[in-house]
Amino acid sequence: MAKKEKATEENLVIVESPAKAKTIEKFLGQNFLVKSSFGHIRDLAKKDFGIDINNNYAPQYVISEDKKQVVSELRSLAQEAKTVWLASDEDREGEAIAWHLSEVLNLSSEKTRRIVFHEITKEAILRAIESPRNIDQNLVNAQQARRVLDRLVGFELSPVLWKKVKPSLSAGRVQSVAVRLLVEREREIFDFKPDSSFRVSAVFSLFDDKGSQKEFKAELNHRFQTVGEARAFLEQCANASFKVHSVIKKPSTKSPAAPFTTSTLQQEAARKLGFSVGQTMSIAQRLYEAGKITYMRTDSVNLAKSAVNTIVDAIKSEMGEKYVKVRQFKTKSKGAQEAHEAIRPTYPNVATIEGTAAEKKLYDLIYKRTMASQMSDAIIEKTTVAVEIAGQKYQFVATGEVVKFDGFLKVYIESSDKEEDEESADFLPPVKENDPLDLKTLEARQRFSHKPPRYSEASLVRKLEELGIGRPSTYAPTISTIQQRGYVVKEDRPGEERHYQYLWIEDGKVHQEARKEIANAERNKLFPTDIAMVVNDFLVNYFPNIVSYDFTARVEQEFDEIAMGKVEWQKAIDNFYKPFHRQVEETLEKSTRETGERFLGNDPKTGKPIIVRIGRFGPMAQLGSSDDEEKPRYAPLTRDQHIETITFEEALKLFELPRELGTFEDKKVVVGVGRFGPYVRHDGKFVSLKKGVDDPLTIDLDRAIELIKEKREKDNKKTIKTFEEDKDLQILNGRWGPYISYKKKNYKIPKDQEAAALSYEDCLRLIEEGDKSKKSKSKKKSTSKRTSKKD
DNA sequence: CAGTGAGCGAGCTTCCGCTTGACTT
């Protein structure tokens, strides 16, 4: 770097985040240089656990590869400074970062001050500088215990899985519980038996004072179990008379939700904007770096006083005094450490920002949620109208909601995961007791109970937070880890067609018909794989203590004791590790290999057994035994089949593949399941079946030809140009635009050149240049900066 | 790069929590 820092600064302040450093430097002025450590600078060594088990669990810390440069820079700056202020976050991890810094930078206690603040405001920073303290070694030790325990659990448990289930699998305090939640929910769904009942609804009409006709909808306060009962009831109603039995008005209020934490932001952004938790975090990161919002990894719902003042002013001037209500929220989540503020606009008087569409949307969400949190309750009047049917004990009920005062609803309405099955309450015409009513329509519809909902990314995060498992900085990474390990797939599943009975009254008579609906369609949900189920069962069986839902909560209590100085951290670890290690050794000895094997029955043709199990490449069905003379036949399960639930008949069908569908252009069309899933093969070429649309067992020739043609068209578009001179050389259309493909290597085309216009010579030149730059890149580690064009 | 699935043994995999970039075939 060309710009040399002034060596004369008296004070060096170190924070965790570079964006924070920039802001704070402005507050502190001339005499302070503010730098960042970019989070932790050291971690346990990878080899031999990084822990000396026989030497009282002495941790072996090494400076992380990507932090060496940061550390050397900080080291020289610290040497020159008179005072070093360690201003990492005020939580366990932050305290540890401060301690690692003091160790690595060799800071004497005279020269070092530890300071903390929960909000990035000038007042808070200056106050912090006024009241420095020493590093809290007990808190540091609690962090070391946390780190060592996680390493011990992760690095002892994972190898057990490699031996007993499959290589490269992983287990850990957090991820294994996340997987367990998914597996157990999936089994609840397997076991779920829907029941159904008949819901009766009616539309009534009446004339108001002015003689105009008004209508409203009402639902019967009873559900019938059988179609016969529903039918009988409708028949009785066909010629009955109706009147208003009672009108009850009840006032109620609604209060705004707390400002955003990481977890609630992820949930709302998923529900309202359709973002994945990863997307939400990276967009929020950009907003944070641009100085538009406060820190986005937080478990706190607190707002800085100064921010509340700005918010109150903004509400007053835009909506009026009566919309203001200052509130202080309390965190509900277990184990919250509240080192930061809630997520809010840095300048709460700024309602809109510049940026990408996604950034604007997320900012808008944060802005509105923040404002709403300091606004008055909404006042609502709920009206319930009961309708009496002459000679019947049941009543129809209609509910209406009138917002008397909107309050916070003016800016923000929190959404919920609940399926909107019920008609939302709406406006009711004015009615009074004994008003006679005309029956306009009457219908009964069969409704099925819902199975337990599958987790989405965001709802899994909410559950983990509820259990106190994981931290704001790890929610998104945990979700991608369990996907990478093959425990979870995130996908859409089409629903199944289902029939329901529908009854209605027309011309004074009851009619009935069966209608169709699509039920149980899933979008963007997390599905546990068979591997997840086998691994989970193994862990629950042999390590119930570790994968128990309250394991984290229990060890957190232990860490708290350490933080208070009541327990020595090595002692706590020893108490855990001794029995745990025995448990590991015993498991290695006595457990057998787990494949989830299930016997389904004997093949009617050959009499050989059919089993399903996890093979080297995933779940599969096997026909015949491996002890036989003849080699067994194998067939992979399809995506939506599970070892646990596949039936004998379904498994038998798998062996009908590959299946010949017929011919197209005089060549055979064959459908099968291979390494990359179901495919159609024709003329030596493969086309993948569409996920969730095509089924290899039922697909017909017409559809297969359709897929083949589609693929051809795509290939045509993919190829921009080929050359007579050399068949290996092609210009193709890729994900990032056109590129040159030559002998299995790819080369860039400069942005200012028209791909289709390139000549054979042009391409050769680009290939040569590409090869050159690759060599220089691998020699030097890209220290040369790319010169950006200016115009 | 497509109807994979033996068994052996090399050498590899793996945790959680704190931070941001680099740069796509």
PDB file of C-alpha atoms in Angstrom, chain A residues 416-649:
ATOM      1  CA  SER A 416     -46.794 -14.904   9.694  1.00  0.00           C
ATOM      2  CA  ASP A 417     -46.056 -18.398   8.460  1.00  0.00           C
ATOM      3  CA  LYS A 418     -49.581 -19.618   9.081  1.00  0.00           C
ATOM      4  CA  GLU A 419     -51.392 -20.764   6.016  1.00  0.00           C
ATOM      5  CA  GLU A 420     -54.204 -18.472   5.193  1.00  0.00           C
ATOM      6  CA  ASP A 421     -56.955 -20.927   5.215  1.00  0.00           C
ATOM      7  CA  GLU A 422     -59.563 -18.917   7.007  1.00  0.00           C
ATOM      8  CA  GLU A 423     -61.226 -16.057   5.267  1.00  0.00           C
ATOM      9  CA  SER A 424     -59.657 -12.939   6.623  1.00  0.00           C
ATOM     10  CA  ALA A 425     -62.066 -10.919   8.695  1.00  0.00           C
ATOM     11  CA  ASP A 426     -63.418  -8.021   6.729  1.00  0.00           C
ATOM     12  CA  PHE A 427     -65.942  -5.320   6.757  1.00  0.00           C
ATOM     13  CA  LEU A 428     -69.470  -6.129   7.975  1.00  0.00           C
ATOM     14  CA  PRO A 429     -72.539  -4.116   7.082  1.00  0.00           C
ATOM     15  CA  PRO A 430     -74.319  -2.593  10.068  1.00  0.00           C
ATOM     16  CA  VAL A 431     -76.852  -5.073  11.479  1.00  0.00           C
ATOM     17  CA  LYS A 432     -78.830  -5.351  14.696  1.00  0.00           C
ATOM     18  CA  GLU A 433     -80.495  -8.054  16.706  1.00  0.00           C
ATOM     19  CA  ASN A 434     -83.502  -9.761  15.122  1.00  0.00           C
ATOM     20  CA  ASP A 435     -82.852  -8.339  11.655  1.00  0.00           C
ATOM     21  CA  PRO A 436     -84.329 -10.882   9.258  1.00  0.00           C
ATOM     22  CA  LEU A 437     -81.842 -12.258   6.726  1.00  0.00           C
ATOM     23  CA  ASP A 438     -82.128 -13.766   3.269  1.00  0.00           C
ATOM     24  CA  LEU A 439     -79.991 -16.742   2.435  1.00  0.00           C
ATOM     25  CA  LYS A 440     -78.144 -16.026  -0.828  1.00  0.00           C
ATOM     26  CA  THR A 441     -75.828 -19.016  -1.050  1.00  0.00           C
ATOM     27  CA  LEU A 442     -75.085 -22.007   1.115  1.00  0.00           C
ATOM     28  CA  GLU A 443     -72.253 -24.490   0.639  1.00  0.00           C
ATOM     29  CA  ALA A 444     -70.422 -27.237   2.460  1.00  0.00           C
ATOM     30  CA  ARG A 445     -66.862 -28.073   1.557  1.00  0.00           C
ATOM     31  CA  GLN A 446     -64.742 -30.957   2.720  1.00  0.00           C
ATOM     32  CA  ARG A 447     -61.529 -29.741   4.364  1.00  0.00           C
ATOM     33  CA  PHE A 448     -58.505 -31.785   5.312  1.00  0.00           C
ATOM     34  CA  SER A 449     -56.299 -31.211   8.295  1.00  0.00           C
ATOM     35  CA  HIS A 450     -52.814 -29.947   7.505  1.00  0.00           C
ATOM     36  CA  LYS A 451     -49.741 -32.001   8.033  1.00  0.00           C
ATOM     37  CA  PRO A 452     -46.990 -30.453  10.133  1.00  0.00           C
ATOM     38  CA  PRO A 453     -45.189 -27.852   8.022  1.00  0.00           C
ATOM     39  CA  ARG A 454     -41.706 -28.522   6.679  1.00  0.00           C
ATOM     40  CA  TYR A 455     -39.004 -26.145   7.763  1.00  0.00           C
ATOM     41  CA  SER A 456     -37.870 -23.362   5.512  1.00  0.00           C
ATOM     42  CA  GLU A 457     -34.408 -21.861   6.013  1.00  0.00           C
ATOM     43  CA  ALA A 458     -35.886 -19.009   7.994  1.00  0.00           C
ATOM     44  CA  SER A 459     -38.169 -21.120  10.174  1.00  0.00           C
ATOM     45  CA  LEU A 460     -35.262 -23.416  10.988  1.00  0.00           C
ATOM     46  CA  VAL A 461     -33.264 -20.382  12.075  1.00  0.00           C
ATOM     47  CA  ARG A 462     -36.139 -19.310  14.289  1.00  0.00           C
ATOM     48  CA  LYS A 463     -36.293 -22.744  15.894  1.00  0.00           C
ATOM     49  CA  LEU A 464     -32.535 -22.841  16.501  1.00  0.00           C
ATOM     50  CA  GLU A 465     -32.639 -19.400  18.057  1.00  0.00           C
ATOM     51  CA  GLU A 466     -35.522 -20.485  20.259  1.00  0.00           C
ATOM     52  CA  LEU A 467     -33.406 -23.381  21.499  1.00  0.00           C
ATOM     53  CA  GLY A 468     -30.449 -21.064  22.036  1.00  0.00           C
ATOM     54  CA  ILE A 469     -28.392 -22.983  19.474  1.00  0.00           C
ATOM     55  CA  GLY A 470     -26.043 -21.126  17.141  1.00  0.00           C
ATOM     56  CA  ARG A 471     -25.324 -17.415  16.909  1.00  0.00           C
ATOM     57  CA  PRO A 472     -26.334 -14.611  14.543  1.00  0.00           C
ATOM     58  CA  SER A 473     -23.064 -15.008  12.644  1.00  0.00           C
ATOM     59  CA  THR A 474     -23.597 -18.728  12.106  1.00  0.00           C
ATOM     60  CA  TYR A 475     -27.256 -19.152  11.162  1.00  0.00           C
ATOM     61  CA  ALA A 476     -26.678 -18.706   7.440  1.00  0.00           C
ATOM     62  CA  PRO A 477     -23.413 -20.726   7.309  1.00  0.00           C
ATOM     63  CA  THR A 478     -24.973 -23.593   9.303  1.00  0.00           C
ATOM     64  CA  ILE A 479     -27.766 -23.876   6.780  1.00  0.00           C
ATOM     65  CA  SER A 480     -25.342 -24.078   3.900  1.00  0.00           C
ATOM     66  CA  THR A 481     -23.126 -26.594   5.735  1.00  0.00           C
ATOM     67  CA  ILE A 482     -25.927 -29.089   6.246  1.00  0.00           C
ATOM     68  CA  GLN A 483     -26.773 -28.756   2.573  1.00  0.00           C
ATOM     69  CA  GLN A 484     -23.162 -29.229   1.488  1.00  0.00           C
ATOM     70  CA  ARG A 485     -22.793 -32.369   3.564  1.00  0.00           C
ATOM     71  CA  GLY A 486     -25.757 -33.880   1.791  1.00  0.00           C
ATOM     72  CA  TYR A 487     -28.011 -33.919   4.832  1.00  0.00           C
ATOM     73  CA  VAL A 488     -30.512 -31.511   3.405  1.00  0.00           C
ATOM     74  CA  VAL A 489     -31.820 -30.434   0.040  1.00  0.00           C
ATOM     75  CA  LYS A 490     -33.711 -27.235  -0.491  1.00  0.00           C
ATOM     76  CA  GLU A 491     -36.308 -27.561  -3.185  1.00  0.00           C
ATOM     77  CA  ASP A 492     -39.829 -27.269  -4.477  1.00  0.00           C
ATOM     78  CA  ARG A 493     -42.142 -30.259  -4.581  1.00  0.00           C
ATOM     79  CA  PRO A 494     -45.291 -30.262  -6.631  1.00  0.00           C
ATOM     80  CA  GLY A 495     -48.436 -31.074  -4.703  1.00  0.00           C
ATOM     81  CA  GLU A 496     -50.642 -34.101  -5.175  1.00  0.00           C
ATOM     82  CA  GLU A 497     -54.066 -34.028  -6.697  1.00  0.00           C
ATOM     83  CA  ARG A 498     -56.778 -34.694  -4.166  1.00  0.00           C
ATOM     84  CA  HIS A 499     -60.535 -34.997  -4.339  1.00  0.00           C
ATOM     85  CA  TYR A 500     -62.932 -33.329  -2.010  1.00  0.00           C
ATOM     86  CA  GLN A 501     -66.705 -33.300  -1.751  1.00  0.00           C
ATOM     87  CA  TYR A 502     -68.555 -30.118  -2.438  1.00  0.00           C
ATOM     88  CA  LEU A 503     -72.244 -29.559  -1.646  1.00  0.00           C
ATOM     89  CA  TRP A 504     -74.391 -26.554  -2.390  1.00  0.00           C
ATOM     90  CA  ILE A 505     -77.971 -25.399  -2.618  1.00  0.00           C
ATOM     91  CA  GLU A 506     -79.454 -24.369  -5.903  1.00  0.00           C
ATOM     92  CA  ASP A 507     -83.172 -23.869  -6.628  1.00  0.00           C
ATOM     93  CA  GLY A 508     -83.991 -25.055  -3.137  1.00  0.00           C
ATOM     94  CA  LYS A 509     -82.252 -28.392  -3.684  1.00  0.00           C
ATOM     95  CA  VAL A 510     -78.988 -29.860  -2.432  1.00  0.00           C
ATOM     96  CA  HIS A 511     -76.385 -30.733  -5.067  1.00  0.00           C
ATOM     97  CA  GLN A 512     -73.184 -32.638  -4.546  1.00  0.00           C
ATOM     98  CA  GLU A 513     -70.066 -33.285  -6.596  1.00  0.00           C
ATOM     99  CA  ALA A 514     -66.455 -34.346  -6.176  1.00  0.00           C
ATOM    100  CA  ARG A 515     -63.966 -31.621  -7.028  1.00  0.00           C
ATOM    101  CA  LYS A 516     -60.203 -31.620  -7.412  1.00  0.00           C
ATOM    102  CA  GLU A 517     -57.559 -29.546  -5.702  1.00  0.00           C
ATOM    103  CA  ILE A 518     -53.781 -29.559  -5.491  1.00  0.00           C
ATOM    104  CA  ALA A 519     -52.619 -30.171  -1.938  1.00  0.00           C
ATOM    105  CA  ASN A 520     -49.316 -30.127  -0.105  1.00  0.00           C
ATOM    106  CA  ALA A 521     -47.234 -28.339  -2.698  1.00  0.00           C
ATOM    107  CA  GLU A 522     -43.963 -27.120  -1.183  1.00  0.00           C
ATOM    108  CA  ARG A 523     -41.823 -24.180  -2.216  1.00  0.00           C
ATOM    109  CA  ASN A 524     -38.266 -23.630  -1.077  1.00  0.00           C
ATOM    110  CA  LYS A 525     -38.417 -26.025   1.817  1.00  0.00           C
ATOM    111  CA  LEU A 526     -35.696 -28.062   3.482  1.00  0.00           C
ATOM    112  CA  PHE A 527     -35.926 -31.821   2.988  1.00  0.00           C
ATOM    113  CA  PRO A 528     -33.703 -34.184   4.987  1.00  0.00           C
ATOM    114  CA  THR A 529     -32.055 -36.911   2.904  1.00  0.00           C
ATOM    115  CA  ASP A 530     -31.788 -40.615   3.729  1.00  0.00           C
ATOM    116  CA  ILE A 531     -28.204 -39.995   4.813  1.00  0.00           C
ATOM    117  CA  ALA A 532     -29.503 -37.466   7.317  1.00  0.00           C
ATOM    118  CA  MET A 533     -31.926 -40.028   8.703  1.00  0.00           C
ATOM    119  CA  VAL A 534     -29.341 -42.763   9.082  1.00  0.00           C
ATOM    120  CA  VAL A 535     -26.789 -40.383  10.621  1.00  0.00           C
ATOM    121  CA  ASN A 536     -29.375 -38.902  12.949  1.00  0.00           C
ATOM    122  CA  ASP A 537     -30.545 -42.299  14.161  1.00  0.00           C
ATOM    123  CA  PHE A 538     -26.957 -43.308  14.757  1.00  0.00           C
ATOM    124  CA  LEU A 539     -26.201 -40.191  16.782  1.00  0.00           C
ATOM    125  CA  VAL A 540     -29.449 -40.326  18.733  1.00  0.00           C
ATOM    126  CA  ASN A 541     -28.719 -43.948  19.558  1.00  0.00           C
ATOM    127  CA  TYR A 542     -25.075 -43.647  20.604  1.00  0.00           C
ATOM    128  CA  PHE A 543     -24.757 -39.960  21.559  1.00  0.00           C
ATOM    129  CA  PRO A 544     -28.163 -38.907  22.877  1.00  0.00           C
ATOM    130  CA  ASN A 545     -26.539 -36.441  25.269  1.00  0.00           C
ATOM    131  CA  ILE A 546     -24.767 -34.536  22.480  1.00  0.00           C
ATOM    132  CA  VAL A 547     -27.649 -34.248  20.034  1.00  0.00           C
ATOM    133  CA  SER A 548     -30.195 -33.526  22.736  1.00  0.00           C
ATOM    134  CA  TYR A 549     -32.056 -30.254  22.280  1.00  0.00           C
ATOM    135  CA  ASP A 550     -30.807 -28.848  25.545  1.00  0.00           C
ATOM    136  CA  PHE A 551     -27.147 -29.808  25.246  1.00  0.00           C
ATOM    137  CA  THR A 552     -26.187 -26.279  24.225  1.00  0.00           C
ATOM    138  CA  ALA A 553     -28.252 -24.744  27.002  1.00  0.00           C
ATOM    139  CA  ARG A 554     -26.539 -26.995  29.545  1.00  0.00           C
ATOM    140  CA  VAL A 555     -23.009 -26.240  28.401  1.00  0.00           C
ATOM    141  CA  GLU A 556     -23.874 -22.557  28.231  1.00  0.00           C
ATOM    142  CA  GLN A 557     -24.655 -22.701  31.946  1.00  0.00           C
ATOM    143  CA  GLU A 558     -21.245 -24.222  32.459  1.00  0.00           C
ATOM    144  CA  PHE A 559     -19.618 -21.447  30.416  1.00  0.00           C
ATOM    145  CA  ASP A 560     -21.450 -18.883  32.536  1.00  0.00           C
ATOM    146  CA  GLU A 561     -19.953 -20.420  35.666  1.00  0.00           C
ATOM    147  CA  ILE A 562     -16.523 -20.158  34.101  1.00  0.00           C
ATOM    148  CA  ALA A 563     -17.188 -16.547  33.123  1.00  0.00           C
ATOM    149  CA  MET A 564     -18.088 -15.768  36.727  1.00  0.00           C
ATOM    150  CA  GLY A 565     -14.858 -17.312  37.894  1.00  0.00           C
ATOM    151  CA  LYS A 566     -16.565 -20.107  39.788  1.00  0.00           C
ATOM    152  CA  VAL A 567     -15.210 -22.964  37.717  1.00  0.00           C
ATOM    153  CA  GLU A 568     -11.854 -23.543  36.080  1.00  0.00           C
ATOM    154  CA  TRP A 569     -12.332 -24.033  32.347  1.00  0.00           C
ATOM    155  CA  GLN A 570      -9.993 -27.022  32.024  1.00  0.00           C
ATOM    156  CA  LYS A 571     -11.845 -28.723  34.845  1.00  0.00           C
ATOM    157  CA  ALA A 572     -15.169 -28.209  33.108  1.00  0.00           C
ATOM    158  CA  ILE A 573     -13.771 -29.571  29.848  1.00  0.00           C
ATOM    159  CA  ASP A 574     -12.270 -32.542  31.647  1.00  0.00           C
ATOM    160  CA  ASN A 575     -15.614 -33.386  33.225  1.00  0.00           C
ATOM    161  CA  PHE A 576     -17.142 -33.402  29.807  1.00  0.00           C
ATOM    162  CA  TYR A 577     -14.362 -35.015  27.813  1.00  0.00           C
ATOM    163  CA  LYS A 578     -13.510 -38.065  29.928  1.00  0.00           C
ATOM    164  CA  PRO A 579     -16.929 -39.711  29.682  1.00  0.00           C
ATOM    165  CA  PHE A 580     -17.465 -38.430  26.143  1.00  0.00           C
ATOM    166  CA  HIS A 581     -14.244 -39.930  24.885  1.00  0.00           C
ATOM    167  CA  ARG A 582     -15.153 -43.292  26.466  1.00  0.00           C
ATOM    168  CA  GLN A 583     -18.501 -43.046  24.715  1.00  0.00           C
ATOM    169  CA  VAL A 584     -16.704 -42.540  21.395  1.00  0.00           C
ATOM    170  CA  GLU A 585     -14.403 -45.518  21.919  1.00  0.00           C
ATOM    171  CA  GLU A 586     -17.230 -47.783  22.973  1.00  0.00           C
ATOM    172  CA  THR A 587     -19.288 -46.758  19.984  1.00  0.00           C
ATOM    173  CA  LEU A 588     -16.410 -47.505  17.609  1.00  0.00           C
ATOM    174  CA  GLU A 589     -16.164 -50.935  19.165  1.00  0.00           C
ATOM    175  CA  LYS A 590     -19.727 -52.084  19.494  1.00  0.00           C
ATOM    176  CA  SER A 591     -21.666 -50.344  16.740  1.00  0.00           C
ATOM    177  CA  THR A 592     -22.050 -51.879  13.322  1.00  0.00           C
ATOM    178  CA  ARG A 593     -21.988 -50.181   9.966  1.00  0.00           C
ATOM    179  CA  GLU A 594     -25.180 -48.294   9.372  1.00  0.00           C
ATOM    180  CA  THR A 595     -26.795 -48.378   5.948  1.00  0.00           C
ATOM    181  CA  GLY A 596     -30.412 -48.020   6.931  1.00  0.00           C
ATOM    182  CA  GLU A 597     -31.024 -51.396   5.281  1.00  0.00           C
ATOM    183  CA  ARG A 598     -34.636 -52.501   4.981  1.00  0.00           C
ATOM    184  CA  PHE A 599     -35.952 -55.767   3.544  1.00  0.00           C
ATOM    185  CA  LEU A 600     -39.010 -55.253   1.388  1.00  0.00           C
ATOM    186  CA  GLY A 601     -39.896 -58.739   0.120  1.00  0.00           C
ATOM    187  CA  ASN A 602     -38.922 -61.316  -2.471  1.00  0.00           C
ATOM    188  CA  ASP A 603     -39.015 -60.670  -6.188  1.00  0.00           C
ATOM    189  CA  PRO A 604     -41.985 -62.640  -7.572  1.00  0.00           C
ATOM    190  CA  LYS A 605     -40.020 -63.569 -10.718  1.00  0.00           C
ATOM    191  CA  THR A 606     -36.706 -64.759  -9.289  1.00  0.00           C
ATOM    192  CA  GLY A 607     -37.609 -65.251  -5.652  1.00  0.00           C
ATOM    193  CA  LYS A 608     -34.582 -63.169  -4.700  1.00  0.00           C
ATOM    194  CA  PRO A 609     -34.744 -60.651  -1.848  1.00  0.00           C
ATOM    195  CA  ILE A 610     -35.230 -56.964  -2.504  1.00  0.00           C
ATOM    196  CA  ILE A 611     -33.673 -54.584  -0.014  1.00  0.00           C
ATOM    197  CA  VAL A 612     -33.160 -50.825   0.111  1.00  0.00           C
ATOM    198  CA  ARG A 613     -30.105 -49.239   1.724  1.00  0.00           C
ATOM    199  CA  ILE A 614     -27.536 -46.495   1.410  1.00  0.00           C
ATOM    200  CA  GLY A 615     -24.802 -47.463  -1.034  1.00  0.00           C
ATOM    201  CA  ARG A 616     -21.586 -45.810  -1.977  1.00  0.00           C
ATOM    202  CA  PHE A 617     -23.431 -43.280  -4.093  1.00  0.00           C
ATOM    203  CA  GLY A 618     -26.581 -42.809  -2.086  1.00  0.00           C
ATOM    204  CA  PRO A 619     -29.888 -44.557  -1.474  1.00  0.00           C
ATOM    205  CA  MET A 620     -30.574 -47.552  -3.716  1.00  0.00           C
ATOM    206  CA  ALA A 621     -32.566 -50.712  -4.107  1.00  0.00           C
ATOM    207  CA  GLN A 622     -30.815 -54.056  -4.462  1.00  0.00           C
ATOM    208  CA  LEU A 623     -32.237 -57.200  -6.053  1.00  0.00           C
ATOM    209  CA  GLY A 624     -30.458 -60.364  -4.933  1.00  0.00           C
ATOM    210  CA  SER A 625     -27.819 -60.914  -2.310  1.00  0.00           C
ATOM    211  CA  SER A 626     -24.119 -60.186  -2.722  1.00  0.00           C
ATOM    212  CA  ASP A 627     -23.353 -63.749  -1.489  1.00  0.00           C
ATOM    213  CA  ASP A 628     -25.077 -65.156  -4.588  1.00  0.00           C
ATOM    214  CA  GLU A 629     -23.304 -66.616  -7.563  1.00  0.00           C
ATOM    215  CA  GLU A 630     -24.995 -64.047  -9.707  1.00  0.00           C
ATOM    216  CA  LYS A 631     -24.224 -60.406  -9.085  1.00  0.00           C
ATOM    217  CA  PRO A 632     -27.101 -58.446  -7.585  1.00  0.00           C
ATOM    218  CA  ARG A 633     -28.863 -55.764  -9.595  1.00  0.00           C
ATOM    219  CA  TYR A 634     -28.880 -52.216  -8.323  1.00  0.00           C
ATOM    220  CA  ALA A 635     -31.139 -49.227  -8.905  1.00  0.00           C
ATOM    221  CA  PRO A 636     -30.893 -45.772  -7.334  1.00  0.00           C
ATOM    222  CA  LEU A 637     -33.995 -44.407  -5.624  1.00  0.00           C
ATOM    223  CA  THR A 638     -35.606 -41.334  -7.139  1.00  0.00           C
ATOM    224  CA  ARG A 639     -35.456 -37.979  -5.413  1.00  0.00           C
ATOM    225  CA  ASP A 640     -38.732 -38.179  -3.588  1.00  0.00           C
ATOM    226  CA  GLN A 641     -38.411 -41.799  -2.514  1.00  0.00           C
ATOM    227  CA  HIS A 642     -37.110 -42.642   0.934  1.00  0.00           C
ATOM    228  CA  ILE A 643     -35.587 -45.818   2.280  1.00  0.00           C
ATOM    229  CA  GLU A 644     -38.036 -45.596   5.153  1.00  0.00           C
ATOM    230  CA  THR A 645     -41.194 -45.211   3.135  1.00  0.00           C
ATOM    231  CA  ILE A 646     -40.676 -46.854  -0.249  1.00  0.00           C
ATOM    232  CA  THR A 647     -43.037 -49.769  -0.806  1.00  0.00           C
ATOM    233  CA  PHE A 648     -42.239 -53.178  -2.237  1.00  0.00           C
ATOM    234  CA  GLU A 649     -44.208 -52.363  -5.395  1.00  0.00           C
TER     235      GLU A 649
END
